[in-house]
Coordinates of C-alpha atoms (C1' of nucleotides) in Angstrom, one line a residue:
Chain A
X4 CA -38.9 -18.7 74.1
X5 CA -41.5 -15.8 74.7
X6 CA -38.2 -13.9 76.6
X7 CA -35.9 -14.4 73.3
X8 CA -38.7 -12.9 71.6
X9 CA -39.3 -9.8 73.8
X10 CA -35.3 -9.4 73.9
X11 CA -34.9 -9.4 70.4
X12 CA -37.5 -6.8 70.1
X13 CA -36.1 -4.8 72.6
X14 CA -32.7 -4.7 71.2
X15 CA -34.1 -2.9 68.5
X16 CA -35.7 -0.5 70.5
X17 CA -37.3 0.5 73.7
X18 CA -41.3 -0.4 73.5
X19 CA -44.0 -0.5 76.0
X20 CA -45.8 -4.6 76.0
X21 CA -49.0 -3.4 74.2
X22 CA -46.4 -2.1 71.3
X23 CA -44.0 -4.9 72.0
X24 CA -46.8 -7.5 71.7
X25 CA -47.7 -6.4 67.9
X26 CA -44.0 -6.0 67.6
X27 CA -43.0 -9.5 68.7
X28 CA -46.3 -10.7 65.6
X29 CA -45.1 -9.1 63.3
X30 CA -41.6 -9.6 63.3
X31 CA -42.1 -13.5 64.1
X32 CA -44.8 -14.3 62.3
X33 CA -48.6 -14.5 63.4
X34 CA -48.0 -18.2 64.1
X35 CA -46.9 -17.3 67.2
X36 CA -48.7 -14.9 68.3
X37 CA -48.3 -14.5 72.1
X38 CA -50.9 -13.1 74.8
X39 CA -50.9 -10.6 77.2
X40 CA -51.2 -12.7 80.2
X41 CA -48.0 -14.5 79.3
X42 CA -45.9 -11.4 78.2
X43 CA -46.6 -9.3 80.9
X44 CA -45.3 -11.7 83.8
X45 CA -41.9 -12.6 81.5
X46 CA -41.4 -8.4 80.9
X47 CA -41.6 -9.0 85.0
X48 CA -39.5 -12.0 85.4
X49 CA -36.7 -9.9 82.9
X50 CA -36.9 -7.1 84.9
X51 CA -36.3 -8.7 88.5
X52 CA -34.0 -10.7 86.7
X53 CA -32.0 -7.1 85.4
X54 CA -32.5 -8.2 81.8
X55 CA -34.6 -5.3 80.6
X56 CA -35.4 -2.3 83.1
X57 CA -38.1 0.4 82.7
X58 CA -36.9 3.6 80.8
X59 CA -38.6 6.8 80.8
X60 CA -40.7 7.4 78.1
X61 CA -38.4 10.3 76.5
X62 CA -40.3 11.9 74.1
X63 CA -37.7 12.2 71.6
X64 CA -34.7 9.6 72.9
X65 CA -32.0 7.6 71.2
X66 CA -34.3 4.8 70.4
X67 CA -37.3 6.0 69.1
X68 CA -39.8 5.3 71.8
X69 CA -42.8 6.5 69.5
X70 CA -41.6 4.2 66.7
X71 CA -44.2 4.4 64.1
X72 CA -47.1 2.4 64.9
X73 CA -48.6 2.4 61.1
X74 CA -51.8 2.5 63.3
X75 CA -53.4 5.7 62.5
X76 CA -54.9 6.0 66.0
X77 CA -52.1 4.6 68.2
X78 CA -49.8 7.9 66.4
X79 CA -52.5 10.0 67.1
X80 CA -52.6 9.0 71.0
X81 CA -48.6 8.7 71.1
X82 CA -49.3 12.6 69.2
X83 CA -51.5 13.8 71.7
X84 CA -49.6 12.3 75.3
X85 CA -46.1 13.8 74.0
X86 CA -48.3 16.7 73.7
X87 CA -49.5 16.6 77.1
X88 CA -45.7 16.2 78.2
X89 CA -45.8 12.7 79.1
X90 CA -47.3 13.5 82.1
X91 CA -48.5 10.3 82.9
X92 CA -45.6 8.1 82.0
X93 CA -45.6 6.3 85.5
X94 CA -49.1 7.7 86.9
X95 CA -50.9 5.0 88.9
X96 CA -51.4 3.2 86.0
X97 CA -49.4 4.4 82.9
X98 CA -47.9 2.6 80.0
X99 CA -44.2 1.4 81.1
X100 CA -41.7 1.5 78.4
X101 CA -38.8 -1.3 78.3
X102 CA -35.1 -1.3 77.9
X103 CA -32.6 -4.1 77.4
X104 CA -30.2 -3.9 79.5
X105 CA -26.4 -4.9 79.0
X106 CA -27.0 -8.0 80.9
X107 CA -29.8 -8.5 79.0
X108 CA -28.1 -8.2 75.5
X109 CA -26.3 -11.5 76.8
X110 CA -29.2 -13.3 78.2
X111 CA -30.4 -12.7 74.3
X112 CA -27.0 -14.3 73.2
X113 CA -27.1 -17.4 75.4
X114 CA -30.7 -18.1 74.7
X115 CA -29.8 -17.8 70.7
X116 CA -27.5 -20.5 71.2
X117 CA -29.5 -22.6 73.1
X118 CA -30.2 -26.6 71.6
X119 CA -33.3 -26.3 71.7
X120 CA -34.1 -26.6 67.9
X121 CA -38.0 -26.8 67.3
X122 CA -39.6 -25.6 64.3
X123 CA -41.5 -23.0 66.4
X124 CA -37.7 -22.2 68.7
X125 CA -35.6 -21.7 65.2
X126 CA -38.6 -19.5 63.7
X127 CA -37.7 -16.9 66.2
X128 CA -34.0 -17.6 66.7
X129 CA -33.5 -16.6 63.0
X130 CA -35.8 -13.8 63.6
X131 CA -33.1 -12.4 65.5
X132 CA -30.2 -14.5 64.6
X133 CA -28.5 -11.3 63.0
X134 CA -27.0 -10.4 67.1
X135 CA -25.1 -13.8 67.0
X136 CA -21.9 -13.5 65.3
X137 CA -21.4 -15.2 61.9
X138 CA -19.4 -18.2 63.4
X139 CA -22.4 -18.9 65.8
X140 CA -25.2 -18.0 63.7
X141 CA -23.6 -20.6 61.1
X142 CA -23.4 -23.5 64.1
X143 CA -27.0 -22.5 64.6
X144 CA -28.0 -23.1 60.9
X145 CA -25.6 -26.3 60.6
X146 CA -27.4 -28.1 64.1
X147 CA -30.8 -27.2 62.2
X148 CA -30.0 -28.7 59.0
X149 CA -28.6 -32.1 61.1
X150 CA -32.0 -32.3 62.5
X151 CA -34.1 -31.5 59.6
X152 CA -32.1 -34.0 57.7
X153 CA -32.5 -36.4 60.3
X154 CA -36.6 -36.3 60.2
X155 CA -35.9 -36.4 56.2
X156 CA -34.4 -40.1 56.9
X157 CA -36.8 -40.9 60.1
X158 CA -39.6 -40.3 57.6
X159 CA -38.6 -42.1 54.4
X160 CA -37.5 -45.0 56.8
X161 CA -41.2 -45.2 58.1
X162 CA -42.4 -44.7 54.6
X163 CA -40.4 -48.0 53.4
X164 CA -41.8 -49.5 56.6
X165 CA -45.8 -49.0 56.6
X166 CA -45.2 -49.2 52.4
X167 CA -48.0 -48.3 50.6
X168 CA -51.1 -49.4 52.7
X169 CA -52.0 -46.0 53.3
X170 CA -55.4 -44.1 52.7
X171 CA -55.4 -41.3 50.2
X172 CA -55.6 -38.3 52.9
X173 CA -52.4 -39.8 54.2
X174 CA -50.7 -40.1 51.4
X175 CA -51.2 -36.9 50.1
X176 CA -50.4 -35.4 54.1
X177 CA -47.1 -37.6 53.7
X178 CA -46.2 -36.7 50.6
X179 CA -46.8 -32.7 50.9
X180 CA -45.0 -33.0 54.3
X181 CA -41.8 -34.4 52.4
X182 CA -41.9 -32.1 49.9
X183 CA -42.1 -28.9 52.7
X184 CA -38.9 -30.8 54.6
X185 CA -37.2 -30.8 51.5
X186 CA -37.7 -27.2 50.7
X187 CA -36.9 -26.2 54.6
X188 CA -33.6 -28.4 53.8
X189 CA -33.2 -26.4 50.8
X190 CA -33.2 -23.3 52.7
X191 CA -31.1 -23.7 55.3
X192 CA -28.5 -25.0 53.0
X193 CA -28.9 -21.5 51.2
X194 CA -28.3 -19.8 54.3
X195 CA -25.6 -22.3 55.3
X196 CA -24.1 -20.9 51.8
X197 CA -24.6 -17.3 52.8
X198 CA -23.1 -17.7 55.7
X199 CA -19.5 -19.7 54.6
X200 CA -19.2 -17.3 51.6
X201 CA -19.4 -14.2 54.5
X202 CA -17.0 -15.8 56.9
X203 CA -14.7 -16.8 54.3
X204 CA -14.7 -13.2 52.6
X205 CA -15.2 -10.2 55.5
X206 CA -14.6 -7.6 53.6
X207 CA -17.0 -5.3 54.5
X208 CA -17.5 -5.0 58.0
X209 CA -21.1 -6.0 57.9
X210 CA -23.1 -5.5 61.2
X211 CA -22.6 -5.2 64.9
X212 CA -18.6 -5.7 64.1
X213 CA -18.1 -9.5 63.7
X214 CA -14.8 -10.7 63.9
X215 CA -12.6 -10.8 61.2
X216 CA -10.4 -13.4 62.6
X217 CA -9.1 -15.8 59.5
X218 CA -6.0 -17.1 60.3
X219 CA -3.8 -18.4 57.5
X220 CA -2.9 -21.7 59.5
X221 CA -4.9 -23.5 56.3
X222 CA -7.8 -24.9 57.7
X223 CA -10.7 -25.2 55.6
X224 CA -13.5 -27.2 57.9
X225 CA -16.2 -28.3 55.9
Chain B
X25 CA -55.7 -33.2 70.6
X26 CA -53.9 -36.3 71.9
X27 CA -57.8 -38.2 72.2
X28 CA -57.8 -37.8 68.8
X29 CA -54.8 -39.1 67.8
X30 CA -55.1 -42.3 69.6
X31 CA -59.0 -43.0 69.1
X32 CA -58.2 -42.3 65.0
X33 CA -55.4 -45.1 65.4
X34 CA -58.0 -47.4 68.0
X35 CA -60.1 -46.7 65.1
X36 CA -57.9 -49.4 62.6
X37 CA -56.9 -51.7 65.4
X38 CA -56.5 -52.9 68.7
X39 CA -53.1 -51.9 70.3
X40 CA -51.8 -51.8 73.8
X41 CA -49.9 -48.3 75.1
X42 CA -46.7 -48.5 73.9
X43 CA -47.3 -49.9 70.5
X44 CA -50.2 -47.5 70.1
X45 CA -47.3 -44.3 70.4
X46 CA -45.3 -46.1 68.0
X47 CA -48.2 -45.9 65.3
X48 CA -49.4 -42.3 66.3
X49 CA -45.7 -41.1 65.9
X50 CA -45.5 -43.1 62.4
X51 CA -49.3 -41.8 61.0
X52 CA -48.4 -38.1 62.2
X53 CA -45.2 -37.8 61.9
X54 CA -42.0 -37.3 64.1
X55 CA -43.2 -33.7 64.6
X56 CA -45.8 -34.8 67.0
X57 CA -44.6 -37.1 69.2
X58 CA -46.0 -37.5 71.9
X59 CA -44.6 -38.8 75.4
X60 CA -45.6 -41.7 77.8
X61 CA -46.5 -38.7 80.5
X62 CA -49.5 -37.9 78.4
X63 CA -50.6 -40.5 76.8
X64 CA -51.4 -43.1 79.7
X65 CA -53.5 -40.5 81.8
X66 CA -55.0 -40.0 78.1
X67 CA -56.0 -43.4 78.1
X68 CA -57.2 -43.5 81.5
X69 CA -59.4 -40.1 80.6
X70 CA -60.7 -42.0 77.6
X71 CA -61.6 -45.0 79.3
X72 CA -63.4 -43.6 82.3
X73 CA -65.3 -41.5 79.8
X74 CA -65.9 -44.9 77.9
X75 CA -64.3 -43.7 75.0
X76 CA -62.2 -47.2 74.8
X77 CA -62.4 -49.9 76.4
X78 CA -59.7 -52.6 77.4
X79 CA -60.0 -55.5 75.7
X80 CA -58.6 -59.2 76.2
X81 CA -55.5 -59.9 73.8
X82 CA -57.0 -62.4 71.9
X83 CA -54.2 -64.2 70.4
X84 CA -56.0 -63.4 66.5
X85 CA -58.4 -61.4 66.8
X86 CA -60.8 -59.3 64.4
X87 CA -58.2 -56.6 64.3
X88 CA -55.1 -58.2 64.5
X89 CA -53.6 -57.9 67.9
X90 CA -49.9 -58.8 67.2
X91 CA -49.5 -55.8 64.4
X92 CA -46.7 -56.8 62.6
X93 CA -44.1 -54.1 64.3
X94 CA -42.0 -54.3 62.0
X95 CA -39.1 -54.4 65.3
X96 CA -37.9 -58.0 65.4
X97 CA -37.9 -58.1 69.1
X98 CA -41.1 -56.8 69.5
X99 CA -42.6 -59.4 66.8
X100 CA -40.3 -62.2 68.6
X101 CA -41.6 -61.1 72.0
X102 CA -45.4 -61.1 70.8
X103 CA -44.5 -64.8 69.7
X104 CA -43.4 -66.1 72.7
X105 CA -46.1 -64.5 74.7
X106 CA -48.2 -66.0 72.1
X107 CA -46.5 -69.5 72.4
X108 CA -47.6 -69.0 76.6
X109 CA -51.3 -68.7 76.0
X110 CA -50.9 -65.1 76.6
X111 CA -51.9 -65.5 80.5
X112 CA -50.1 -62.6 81.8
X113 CA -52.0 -60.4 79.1
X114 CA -53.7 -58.9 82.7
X115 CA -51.7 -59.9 85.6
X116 CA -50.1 -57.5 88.2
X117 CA -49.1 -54.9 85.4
X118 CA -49.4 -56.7 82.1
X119 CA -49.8 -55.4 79.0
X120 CA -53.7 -53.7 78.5
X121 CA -54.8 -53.8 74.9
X122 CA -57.3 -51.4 74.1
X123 CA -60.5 -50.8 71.3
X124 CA -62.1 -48.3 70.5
X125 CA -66.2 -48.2 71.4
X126 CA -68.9 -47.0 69.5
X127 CA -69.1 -44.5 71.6
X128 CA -65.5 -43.7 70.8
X129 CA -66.3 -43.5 67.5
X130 CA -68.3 -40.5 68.0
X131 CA -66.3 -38.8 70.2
X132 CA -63.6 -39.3 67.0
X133 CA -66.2 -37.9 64.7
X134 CA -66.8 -34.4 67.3
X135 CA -63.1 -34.0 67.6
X136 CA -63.1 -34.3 64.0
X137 CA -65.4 -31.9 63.3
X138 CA -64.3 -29.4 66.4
X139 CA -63.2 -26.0 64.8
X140 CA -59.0 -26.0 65.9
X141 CA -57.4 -25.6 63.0
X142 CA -54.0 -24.5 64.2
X143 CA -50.8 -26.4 62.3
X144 CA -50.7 -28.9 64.1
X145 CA -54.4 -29.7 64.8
X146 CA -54.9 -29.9 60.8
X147 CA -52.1 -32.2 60.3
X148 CA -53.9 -35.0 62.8
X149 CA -57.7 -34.3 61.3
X150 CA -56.2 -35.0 57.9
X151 CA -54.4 -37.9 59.0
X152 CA -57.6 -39.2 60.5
X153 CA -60.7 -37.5 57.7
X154 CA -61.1 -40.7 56.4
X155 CA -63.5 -41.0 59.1
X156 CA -65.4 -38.4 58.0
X157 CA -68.4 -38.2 55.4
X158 CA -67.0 -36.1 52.3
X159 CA -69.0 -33.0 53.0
X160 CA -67.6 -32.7 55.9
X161 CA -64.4 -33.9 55.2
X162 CA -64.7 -30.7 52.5
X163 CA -65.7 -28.2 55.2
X164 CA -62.9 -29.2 56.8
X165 CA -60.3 -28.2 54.2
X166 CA -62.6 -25.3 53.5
X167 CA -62.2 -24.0 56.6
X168 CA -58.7 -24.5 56.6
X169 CA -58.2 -23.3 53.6
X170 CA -59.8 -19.8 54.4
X171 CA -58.1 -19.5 57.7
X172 CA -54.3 -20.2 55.7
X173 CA -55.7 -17.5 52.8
X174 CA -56.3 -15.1 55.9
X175 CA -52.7 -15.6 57.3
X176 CA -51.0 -15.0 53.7
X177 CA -53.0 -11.8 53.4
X178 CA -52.2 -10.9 56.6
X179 CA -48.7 -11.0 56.0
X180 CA -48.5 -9.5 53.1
X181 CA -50.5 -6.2 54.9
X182 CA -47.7 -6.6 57.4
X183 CA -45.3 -6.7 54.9
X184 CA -46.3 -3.9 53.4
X185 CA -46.0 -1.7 56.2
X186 CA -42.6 -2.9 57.7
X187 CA -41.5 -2.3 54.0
X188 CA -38.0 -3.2 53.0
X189 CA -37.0 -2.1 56.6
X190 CA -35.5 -5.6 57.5
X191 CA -32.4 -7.4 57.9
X192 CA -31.3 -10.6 55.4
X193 CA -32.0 -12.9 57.9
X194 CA -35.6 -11.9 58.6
X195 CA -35.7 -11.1 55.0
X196 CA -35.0 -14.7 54.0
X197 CA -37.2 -16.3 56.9
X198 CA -40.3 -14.1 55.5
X199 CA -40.0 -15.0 51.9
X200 CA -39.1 -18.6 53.1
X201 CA -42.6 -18.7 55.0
X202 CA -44.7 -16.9 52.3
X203 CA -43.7 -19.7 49.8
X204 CA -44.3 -22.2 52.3
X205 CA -47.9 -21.2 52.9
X206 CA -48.5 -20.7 49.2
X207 CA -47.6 -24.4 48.8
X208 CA -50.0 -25.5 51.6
X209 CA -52.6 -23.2 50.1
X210 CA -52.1 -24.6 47.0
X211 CA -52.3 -28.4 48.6
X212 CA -55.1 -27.5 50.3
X213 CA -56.6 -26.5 46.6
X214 CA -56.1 -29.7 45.1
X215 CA -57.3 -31.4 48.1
X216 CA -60.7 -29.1 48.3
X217 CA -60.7 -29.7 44.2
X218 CA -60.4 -33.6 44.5
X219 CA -63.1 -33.7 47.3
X220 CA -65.1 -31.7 45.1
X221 CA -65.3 -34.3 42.5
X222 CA -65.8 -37.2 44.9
X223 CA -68.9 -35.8 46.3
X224 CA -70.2 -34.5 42.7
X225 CA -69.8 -38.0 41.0
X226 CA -70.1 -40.8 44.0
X227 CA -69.9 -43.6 41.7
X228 CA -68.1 -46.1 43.6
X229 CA -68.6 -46.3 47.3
X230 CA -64.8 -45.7 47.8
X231 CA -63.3 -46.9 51.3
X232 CA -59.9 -48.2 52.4
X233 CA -58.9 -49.0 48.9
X234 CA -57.7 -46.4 46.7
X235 CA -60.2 -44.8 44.1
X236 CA -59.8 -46.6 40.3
X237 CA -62.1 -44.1 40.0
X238 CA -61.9 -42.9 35.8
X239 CA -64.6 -41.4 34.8
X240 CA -64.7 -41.2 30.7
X241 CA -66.5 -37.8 31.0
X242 CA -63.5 -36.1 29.7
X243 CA -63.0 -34.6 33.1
X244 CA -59.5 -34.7 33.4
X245 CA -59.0 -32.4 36.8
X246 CA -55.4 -31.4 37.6
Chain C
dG18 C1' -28.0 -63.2 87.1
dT19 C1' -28.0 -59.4 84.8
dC20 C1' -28.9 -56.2 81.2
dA21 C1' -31.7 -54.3 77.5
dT22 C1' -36.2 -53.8 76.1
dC23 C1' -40.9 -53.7 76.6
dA24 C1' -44.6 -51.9 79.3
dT25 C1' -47.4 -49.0 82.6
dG26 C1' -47.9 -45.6 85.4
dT27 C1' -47.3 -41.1 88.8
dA28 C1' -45.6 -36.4 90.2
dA29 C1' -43.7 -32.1 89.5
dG30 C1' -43.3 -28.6 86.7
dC31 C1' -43.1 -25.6 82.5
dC32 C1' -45.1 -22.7 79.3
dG33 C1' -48.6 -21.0 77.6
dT34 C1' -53.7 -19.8 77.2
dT35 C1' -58.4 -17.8 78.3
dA36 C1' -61.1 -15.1 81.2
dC37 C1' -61.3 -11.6 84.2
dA38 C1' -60.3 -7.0 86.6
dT39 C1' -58.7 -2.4 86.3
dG40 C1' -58.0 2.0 84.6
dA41 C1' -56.3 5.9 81.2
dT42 C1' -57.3 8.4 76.9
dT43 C1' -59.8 10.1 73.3
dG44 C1' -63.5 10.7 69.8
dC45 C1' -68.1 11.7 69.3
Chain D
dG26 C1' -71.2 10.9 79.4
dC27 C1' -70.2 6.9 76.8
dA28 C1' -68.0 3.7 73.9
dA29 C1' -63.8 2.2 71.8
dT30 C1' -59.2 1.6 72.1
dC31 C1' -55.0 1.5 74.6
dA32 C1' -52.7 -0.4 78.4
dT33 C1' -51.4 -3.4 82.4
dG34 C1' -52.0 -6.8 85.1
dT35 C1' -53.9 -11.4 87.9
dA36 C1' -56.0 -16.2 88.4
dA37 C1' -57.3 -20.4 87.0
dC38 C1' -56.6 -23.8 84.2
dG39 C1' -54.8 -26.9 80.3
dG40 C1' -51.8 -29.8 78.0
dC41 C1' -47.7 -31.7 77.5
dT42 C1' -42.9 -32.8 79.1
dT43 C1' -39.3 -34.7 82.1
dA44 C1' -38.0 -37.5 85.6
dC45 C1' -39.0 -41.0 88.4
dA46 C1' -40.8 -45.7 90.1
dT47 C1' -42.2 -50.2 89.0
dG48 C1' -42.2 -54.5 87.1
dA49 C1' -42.3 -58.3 83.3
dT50 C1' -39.7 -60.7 79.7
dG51 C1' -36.1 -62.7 77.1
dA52 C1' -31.2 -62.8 75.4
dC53 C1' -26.8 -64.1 76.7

DNA sequence: GTCATCATGTAAGCCGTTACATGATTGC
DNA sequence: GCAATCATGTAACGGCTTACATGATGAC
């Protein structure tokens, strides 16, 4: 999951890992927070496997390679080594900025639609769910829901089954935990919502381009 | 975290392997499941560490060996081996029922009281505090609770300075997870606010049974 | 007798962490 | 110069999963 992350950050824009780290936090959440000694070795696995590739740190480029830390000293340094003329981009040991690369844009794709479908694993594929077009991000929301529901019926079965012979603390952990299910079903069915209501009516085109393929041949899938 | 799970269920009753997943997958839920892979060298760890202890299946026992399932075959197949005297309960690769020890029981109490309080690590203590004395049963919430606070002020810092620079998606997911820990902040109140009353008026010496506890001193909390 | 289920275990591997090592840059 | 921060990496380890191997038991 760590490389959906980093690709969905990247997508966005061309970052070193030090950047791309507090990138990847805030964008996803500090629940899932990731370390250094497991980013760096995936930016290396993506770039031998030509999914991102090193750019030069162009002072002033299409993506915005100093993007606005909010970090008063980290602008200051990013200041000062533009001023220097990014001399020591790639000096023995520089900061390396990362690019996705076209192959890379459809590693982000497949892992997107990948099953897997863990609370932690849909946290981030909504993150960046916006590069999946509005069919897929709707299949994505829909196999969700079907899981979440699922649990919702797993659990009230077990309730029914260990009845009431349960400690307060338990109780109370149950009953909260339903409650949070419910509200996560809630939610996705908003966004399920969204997302019909946009496929059915494209009339602005919205995003990346999605495609605006509704043919009249009268099939309404629910 | 998995030695916790299975010495809080040891802690109620004698079970072998396979029924003791069952039982940690109904207390804590289908979220943490846990697999065969890691719960048998778990049990091995906990044994050679003297943690547990295999005991004989005595046909009724103290704690209720055959524990009601709830899965017809299961509760048919405990009969039989019941109706058989139970001789195989240790022969070639029987069933092994295990107990908790005393010294278990300590080990249940340190892992308790150890200071993970990640998502999931909280879920299990709760589902297991019973075990602990209310003050530190309170700590525990406490320090959870501060640790939840700390996360919903972080991300409202973050918030602040991505500003309104985000797409629906990541829009919705943020709200959606603010909310979310606001509820569990506000769970984690009333649990903090109902432990505050049971160590401030210890009237009853309240155990497995649920507190009748009603105090006519006009305290009426929530 | 054979199949499903119950039951215990081992081995390989994945995915991440912490701890450590290294070095550049900058403020003071 | 020195400390703090930025920045990149490696090594060891941890915890859990999947897949596999084994075997008992009971239903049919």
């Amino acid at each position: 999951m760590i490389e959906l992350a980093i690709l969905g950050v990247l997508r966005e824009q061309d970052l070193h890992g030090y950047e791309l780290r507090k990138r990847i936090c805030e964008v996803t959440g500090a629940r899932s927070a990731i370390s250094f000694g497991s980013l760096y070795p995936a930016l290396a696995r993506l770039e031998a496997s030509g999914s991102v590739k090193t750019v030069e740190a162009i002072p002033s480029g299409p993506t915005k390679p100093a993007p606005m830390t909010g970090s008063l000293s980290a602008e200051t340094s990013m200041f000062r080594a533009r001023r220097r003329t990014v001399k020591p981009a790639r000096g023995g040991r520089g900061r390396k900025v990362y690019g996705i690369t076209s192959a890379g844009e459809h590693v982000l794709e497949s892992l997107l639609d990948d099953p897997t479908l863990d609370d932690k694993s849909f946290h981030i594929k909504v993150a960046f769910c916006r590069y999946l077009t509005p069919a897929r991000r709707l299949e994505l929301f829909e196999r969700r829901r079907a899981r979440v529901a699922d649990q919702l019926i797993a659990a009230r079965t077990t309730r029914r089954r260990t009845g009431e012979r349960l400690d307060s603390y338990l109780r109370s952990l149950r009953e909260h935990d339903h409650e949070s299910t419910e509200r996560d079903l809630a939610w996705l069915d908003r966004l399920i919502a969204e997302e019909r209501a946009l496929l059915a009516a494209p009339a602005e085109p919205v995003d990346e381009g999605p495609p605006p393929v509704l043919d009249p041949t009268g099939g309404s899938p629910s």
